[in-house]
Coordinates of C-alpha atoms in Angstrom, one line a residue:
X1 CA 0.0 0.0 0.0
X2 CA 1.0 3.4 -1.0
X3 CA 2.2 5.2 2.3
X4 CA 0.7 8.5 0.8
X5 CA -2.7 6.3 2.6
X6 CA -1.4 5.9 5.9
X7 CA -3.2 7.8 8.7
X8 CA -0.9 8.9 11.1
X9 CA -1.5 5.9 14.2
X10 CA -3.1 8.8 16.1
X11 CA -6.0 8.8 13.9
X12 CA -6.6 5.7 12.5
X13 CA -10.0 3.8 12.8
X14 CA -10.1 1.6 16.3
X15 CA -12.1 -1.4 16.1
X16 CA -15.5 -1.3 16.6
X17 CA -16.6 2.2 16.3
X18 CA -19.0 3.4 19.5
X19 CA -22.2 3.7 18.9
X20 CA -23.9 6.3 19.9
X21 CA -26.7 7.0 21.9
X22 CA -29.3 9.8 21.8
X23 CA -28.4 11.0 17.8
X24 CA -30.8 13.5 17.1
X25 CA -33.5 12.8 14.5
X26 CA -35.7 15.8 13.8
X27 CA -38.7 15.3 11.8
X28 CA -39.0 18.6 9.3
X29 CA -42.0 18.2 8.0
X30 CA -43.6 20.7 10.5
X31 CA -41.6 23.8 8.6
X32 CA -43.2 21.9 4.7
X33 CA -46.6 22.1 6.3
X34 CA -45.7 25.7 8.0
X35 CA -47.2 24.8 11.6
X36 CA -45.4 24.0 14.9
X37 CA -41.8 26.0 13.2
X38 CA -40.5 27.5 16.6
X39 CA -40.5 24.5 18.4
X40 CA -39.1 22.8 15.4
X41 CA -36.6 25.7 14.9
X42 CA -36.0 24.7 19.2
X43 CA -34.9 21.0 18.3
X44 CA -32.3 22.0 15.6
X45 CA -31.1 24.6 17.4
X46 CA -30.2 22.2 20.4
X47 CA -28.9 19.3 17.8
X48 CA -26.9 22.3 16.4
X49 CA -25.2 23.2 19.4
X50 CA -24.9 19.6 21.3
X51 CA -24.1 17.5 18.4
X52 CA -23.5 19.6 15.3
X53 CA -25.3 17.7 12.9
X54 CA -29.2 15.4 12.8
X55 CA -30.5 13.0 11.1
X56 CA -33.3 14.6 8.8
X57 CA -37.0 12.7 8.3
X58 CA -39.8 14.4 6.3
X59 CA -37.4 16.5 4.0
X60 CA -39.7 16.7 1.5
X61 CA -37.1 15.7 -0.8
X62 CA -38.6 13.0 -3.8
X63 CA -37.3 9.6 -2.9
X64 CA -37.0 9.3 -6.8
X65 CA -34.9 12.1 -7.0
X66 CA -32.3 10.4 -4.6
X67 CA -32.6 7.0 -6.4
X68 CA -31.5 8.5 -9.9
X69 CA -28.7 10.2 -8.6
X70 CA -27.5 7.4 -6.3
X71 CA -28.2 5.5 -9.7
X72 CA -26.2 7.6 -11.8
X73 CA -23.5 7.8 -9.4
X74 CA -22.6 3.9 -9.6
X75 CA -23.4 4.3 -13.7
X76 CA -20.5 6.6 -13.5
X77 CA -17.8 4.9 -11.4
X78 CA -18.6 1.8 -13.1
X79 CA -16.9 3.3 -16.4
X80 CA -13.6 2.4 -17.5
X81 CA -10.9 4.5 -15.8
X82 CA -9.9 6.1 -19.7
X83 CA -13.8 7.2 -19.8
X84 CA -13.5 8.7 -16.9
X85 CA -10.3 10.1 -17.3
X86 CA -12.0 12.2 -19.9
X87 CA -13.6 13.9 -17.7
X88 CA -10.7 14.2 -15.0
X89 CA -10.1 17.5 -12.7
X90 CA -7.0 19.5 -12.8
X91 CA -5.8 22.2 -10.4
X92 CA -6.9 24.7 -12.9
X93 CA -10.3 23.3 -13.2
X94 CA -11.5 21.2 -10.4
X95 CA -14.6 19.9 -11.1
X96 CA -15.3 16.5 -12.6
X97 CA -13.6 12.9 -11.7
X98 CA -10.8 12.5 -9.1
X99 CA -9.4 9.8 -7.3
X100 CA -6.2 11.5 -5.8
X101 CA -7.6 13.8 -3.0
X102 CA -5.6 15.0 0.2
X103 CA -7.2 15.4 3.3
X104 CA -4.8 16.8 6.1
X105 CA -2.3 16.0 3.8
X106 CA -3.0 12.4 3.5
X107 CA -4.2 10.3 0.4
X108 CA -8.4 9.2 0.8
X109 CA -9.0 5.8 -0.3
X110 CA -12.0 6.7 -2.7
X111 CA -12.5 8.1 -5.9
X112 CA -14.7 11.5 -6.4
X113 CA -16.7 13.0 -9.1
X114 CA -17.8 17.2 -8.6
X115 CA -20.1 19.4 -9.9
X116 CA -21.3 22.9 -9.6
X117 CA -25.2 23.5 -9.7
X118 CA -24.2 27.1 -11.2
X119 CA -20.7 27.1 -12.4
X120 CA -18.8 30.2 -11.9
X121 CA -16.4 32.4 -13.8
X122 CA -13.2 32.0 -13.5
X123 CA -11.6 32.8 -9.8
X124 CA -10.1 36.4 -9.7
X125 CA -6.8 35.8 -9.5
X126 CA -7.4 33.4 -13.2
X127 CA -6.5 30.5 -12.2
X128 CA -9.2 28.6 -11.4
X129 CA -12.1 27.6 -13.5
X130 CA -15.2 26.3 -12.2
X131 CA -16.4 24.3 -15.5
X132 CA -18.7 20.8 -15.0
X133 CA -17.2 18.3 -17.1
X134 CA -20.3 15.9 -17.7
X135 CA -19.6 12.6 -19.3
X136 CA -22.5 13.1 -21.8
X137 CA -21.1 10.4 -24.5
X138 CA -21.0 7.8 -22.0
X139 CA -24.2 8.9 -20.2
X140 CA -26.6 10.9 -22.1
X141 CA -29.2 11.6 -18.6
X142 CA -26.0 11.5 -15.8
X143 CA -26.2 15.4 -16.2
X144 CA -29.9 15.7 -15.5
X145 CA -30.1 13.8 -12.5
X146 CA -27.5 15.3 -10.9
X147 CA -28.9 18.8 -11.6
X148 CA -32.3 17.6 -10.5
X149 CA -30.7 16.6 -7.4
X150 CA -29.0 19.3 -6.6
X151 CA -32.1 21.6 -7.5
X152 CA -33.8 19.9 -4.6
X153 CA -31.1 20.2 -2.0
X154 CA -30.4 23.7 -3.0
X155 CA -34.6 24.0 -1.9
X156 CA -34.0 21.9 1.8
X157 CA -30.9 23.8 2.2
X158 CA -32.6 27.4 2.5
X159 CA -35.2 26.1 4.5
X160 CA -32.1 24.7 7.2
X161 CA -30.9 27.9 6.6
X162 CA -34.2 29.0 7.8
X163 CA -34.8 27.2 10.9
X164 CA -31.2 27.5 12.1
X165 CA -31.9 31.5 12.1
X166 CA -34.8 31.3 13.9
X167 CA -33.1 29.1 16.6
X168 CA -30.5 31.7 16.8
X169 CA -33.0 34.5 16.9
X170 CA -32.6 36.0 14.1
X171 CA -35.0 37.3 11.4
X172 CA -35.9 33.7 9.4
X173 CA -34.0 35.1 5.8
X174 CA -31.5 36.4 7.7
X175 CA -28.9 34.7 6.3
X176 CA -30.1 33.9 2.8
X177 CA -28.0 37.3 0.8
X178 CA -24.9 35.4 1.8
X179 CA -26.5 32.7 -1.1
X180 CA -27.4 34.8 -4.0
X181 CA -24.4 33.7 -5.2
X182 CA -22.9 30.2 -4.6
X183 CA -19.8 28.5 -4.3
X184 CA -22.0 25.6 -3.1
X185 CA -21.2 21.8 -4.9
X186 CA -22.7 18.6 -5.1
X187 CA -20.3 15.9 -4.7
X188 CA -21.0 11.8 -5.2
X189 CA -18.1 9.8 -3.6
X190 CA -17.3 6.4 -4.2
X191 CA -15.1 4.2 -1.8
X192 CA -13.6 1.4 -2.6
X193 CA -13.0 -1.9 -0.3
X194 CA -9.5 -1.6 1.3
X195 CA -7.4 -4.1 2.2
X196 CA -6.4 -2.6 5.2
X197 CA -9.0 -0.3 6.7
X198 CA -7.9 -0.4 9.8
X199 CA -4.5 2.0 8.8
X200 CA -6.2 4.4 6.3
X201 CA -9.7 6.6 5.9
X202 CA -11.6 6.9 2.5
X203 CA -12.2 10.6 4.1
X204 CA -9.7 11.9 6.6
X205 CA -10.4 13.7 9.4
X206 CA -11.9 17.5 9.1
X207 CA -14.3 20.0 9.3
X208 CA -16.6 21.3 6.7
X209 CA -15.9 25.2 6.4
X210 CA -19.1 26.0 4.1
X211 CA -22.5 27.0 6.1
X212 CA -24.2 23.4 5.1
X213 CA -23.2 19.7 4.4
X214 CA -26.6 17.6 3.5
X215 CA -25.4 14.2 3.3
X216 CA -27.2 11.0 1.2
X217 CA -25.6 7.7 2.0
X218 CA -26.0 4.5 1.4
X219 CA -26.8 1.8 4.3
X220 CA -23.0 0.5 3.8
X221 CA -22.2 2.5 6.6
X222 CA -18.8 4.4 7.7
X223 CA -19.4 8.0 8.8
X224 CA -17.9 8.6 11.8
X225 CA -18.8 11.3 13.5
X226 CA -16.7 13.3 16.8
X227 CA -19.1 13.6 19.3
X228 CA -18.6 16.8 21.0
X229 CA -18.9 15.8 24.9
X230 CA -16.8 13.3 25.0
X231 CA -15.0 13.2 21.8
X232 CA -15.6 9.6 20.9
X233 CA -16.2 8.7 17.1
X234 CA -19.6 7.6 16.5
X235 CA -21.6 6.4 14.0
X236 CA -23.3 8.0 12.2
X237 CA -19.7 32.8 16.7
X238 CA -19.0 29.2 18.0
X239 CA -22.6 29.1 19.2
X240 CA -22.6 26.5 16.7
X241 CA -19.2 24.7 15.5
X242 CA -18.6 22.2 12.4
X243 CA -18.9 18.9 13.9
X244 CA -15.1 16.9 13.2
X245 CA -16.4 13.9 11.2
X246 CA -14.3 11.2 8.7
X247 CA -15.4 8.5 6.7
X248 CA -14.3 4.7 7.4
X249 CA -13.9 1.8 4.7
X250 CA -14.1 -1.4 4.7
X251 CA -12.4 -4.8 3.5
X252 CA -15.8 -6.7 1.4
X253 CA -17.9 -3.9 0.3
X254 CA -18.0 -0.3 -1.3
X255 CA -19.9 2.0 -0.4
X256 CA -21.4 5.2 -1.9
X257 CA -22.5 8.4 -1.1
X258 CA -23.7 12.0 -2.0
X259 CA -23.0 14.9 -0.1
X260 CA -23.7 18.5 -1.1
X261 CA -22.5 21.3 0.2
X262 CA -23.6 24.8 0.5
X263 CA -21.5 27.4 0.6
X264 CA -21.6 31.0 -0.3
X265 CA -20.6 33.5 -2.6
X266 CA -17.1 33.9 -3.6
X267 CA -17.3 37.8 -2.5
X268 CA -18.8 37.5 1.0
X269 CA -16.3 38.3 4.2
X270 CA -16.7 35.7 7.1
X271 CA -17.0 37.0 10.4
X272 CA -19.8 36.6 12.9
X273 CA -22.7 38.4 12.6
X274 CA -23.4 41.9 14.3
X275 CA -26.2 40.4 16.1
X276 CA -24.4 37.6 17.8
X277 CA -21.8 40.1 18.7
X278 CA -21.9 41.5 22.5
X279 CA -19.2 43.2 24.9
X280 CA -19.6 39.9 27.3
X281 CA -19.5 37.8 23.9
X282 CA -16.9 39.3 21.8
X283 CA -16.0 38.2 18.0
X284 CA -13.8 35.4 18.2
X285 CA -12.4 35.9 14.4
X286 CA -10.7 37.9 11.9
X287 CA -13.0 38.3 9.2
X288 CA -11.7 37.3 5.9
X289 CA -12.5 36.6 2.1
X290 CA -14.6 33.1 1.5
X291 CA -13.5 33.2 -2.4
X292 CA -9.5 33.2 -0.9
X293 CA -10.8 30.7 1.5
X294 CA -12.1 28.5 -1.1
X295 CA -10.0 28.8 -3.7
X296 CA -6.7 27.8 -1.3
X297 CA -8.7 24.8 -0.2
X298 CA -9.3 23.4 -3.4
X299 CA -6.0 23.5 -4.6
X300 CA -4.6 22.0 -1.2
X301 CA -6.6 18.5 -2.5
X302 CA -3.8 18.4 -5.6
X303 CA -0.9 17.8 -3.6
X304 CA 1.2 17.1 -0.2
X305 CA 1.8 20.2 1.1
X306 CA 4.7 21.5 3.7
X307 CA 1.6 22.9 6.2
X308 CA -1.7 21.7 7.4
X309 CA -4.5 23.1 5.0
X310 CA -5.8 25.8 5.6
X311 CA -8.8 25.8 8.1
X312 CA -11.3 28.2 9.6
X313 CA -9.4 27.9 13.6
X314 CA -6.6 29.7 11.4
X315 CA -8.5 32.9 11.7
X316 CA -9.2 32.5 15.1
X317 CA -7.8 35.8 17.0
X318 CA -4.8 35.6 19.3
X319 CA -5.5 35.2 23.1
X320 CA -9.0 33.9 22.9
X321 CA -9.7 31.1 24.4
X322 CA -12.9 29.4 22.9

């Protein structure tokens, strides 16, 4: 095995994973049907701020629409590695197939394909460009069900976006501007069995940095997830923090899954919001640019690099202690 795999011995899956008890499950159909929001807006807000991520129920969300893209996702990865090369990423332009990303500068064991639901121009400083490269030779409807996929997130998404402002207290479009324009991506991941799961991760350790991560898996099983009060892995303006989560493998079967993530525009400045600001509760970071922020991360997947990628605790300010 390549030792551009290996997880340090630190962080490498123990045998069996906890389980965990009490993982919140939250029911959204209350905010479809518009009765009984506040006390739904309540329950996120607490699985927000214990647990950093739920299980979702009653998304509204066509189990069709899931199907064909989980569908079309194994239609993909089962093409040759030539037709898929044809549609490989570069550092230029990093959307399409990949099988070589870095997380905290290690090697996954899995293979990805990326697209943007509204591709971009090309970064400011010209050399990125956000172009979908769809494999429409090979498979004439891939493009479709991806985009009707991501069409429906992109509806769940601002109605999250919705409930977690409420359970913050904010106005409920509060935070919608900051998504006029995206940077958001759909992403199907395919990982492969491993011959030795138990030294590498088909997703290393780290958290997301965008506003949302709506994950559709399979019943393979492998996220792990950091639970905050103890720090155990289980299954599964810092008022709310990223949850640390990885992805495990396994030796006998692949698994598949679809995350998207939503993400604003490349112009908008990070930092916490004026109302979540107060003299007893000071902001805790330097606000800086989310199209710098993106941009650097994306091109940190391409190769080993001398420092840890860069991550959100980097604009933390100095003698806080949070």
């Amino acid at each position: 095995m390549d030792d551009a795999f290996l997880q340090p011995p630190e962080h490498r899956p123990a045998a069996p994973v906890a389980e965990a008890a009490g993982v919140p499950v939250i029911d959204l159909s209350p905010l479809l049907a518009g009765d009984g929001v506040d006390a739904l807006a309540a329950e996120v807000g607490a699985a927000c701020r214990d647990w950093g991520f739920f299980v979702a129920l009653g998304h509204g969300v066509p189990a069709e629409t899931v199907a064909r893209a989980m569908d079309a996702g194994r239609a993909f990865f089962a093409l040759s590695p030539e037709r898929k090369a044809a549609v490989r990423r570069t550092e230029r332009e990093p959307l399409g197939h990949y099988d070589a990303e870095h997380v905290r500068n290690v090697r996954d064991w899995k293979e990805v394909f990326d697209m943007f639901p509204r591709e971009l121009p090309a970064a400011a400083d010209g050399e990125l460009v956000f172009r979908n490269k769809w494999p429409d030779g090979d498979l004439p409807e891939f493009r479709k069900e991806l985009e009707e996929y991501a069409a429906a997130m992109e509806e769940l998404a601002f109605k999250l976006l919705e409930l977690i402002a409420r359970s913050l207290n904010l106005r409920p479009g509060r935070l919608h501007g900051f998504f006029r324009e995206q940077t958001t991506y759909t992403r199907i991941n395919r990982y492969h069995p491993c011959p030795r799961p138990d030294l590498v991760l088909g997703l290393g350790r780290h958290k997301d940095s965008g506003a949302l991560a709506i994950l559709c898996q399979d019943d393979v099983g492998g996220l792990d997830v950091r639970r905050p009060s103890d720090g155990e892995w289980v299954w599964s303006n810092d008022t709310y923090e990223s949850v640390e989560h990885r992805a495990s493998v396994n030796s006998e079967t692949e698994r598949f899954s679809i995350p998207y993530f939503f993400n604003p525009g490349m112009d908008t400045l990070i930092e916490p919001l004026q109302e979540m600001v107060t003299d007893d509760n000071p902001s805790r970071y330097n606000g800086f640019s989310w199209g710098e922020f993106f941009s650097t991360r994306r091109k940190s997947n391409f190769r080993k690099l001398s420092v840890e990628n860069i991550q959100i605790t980097h604009f933390r300010k100095d003698g806080l202690v949070v």
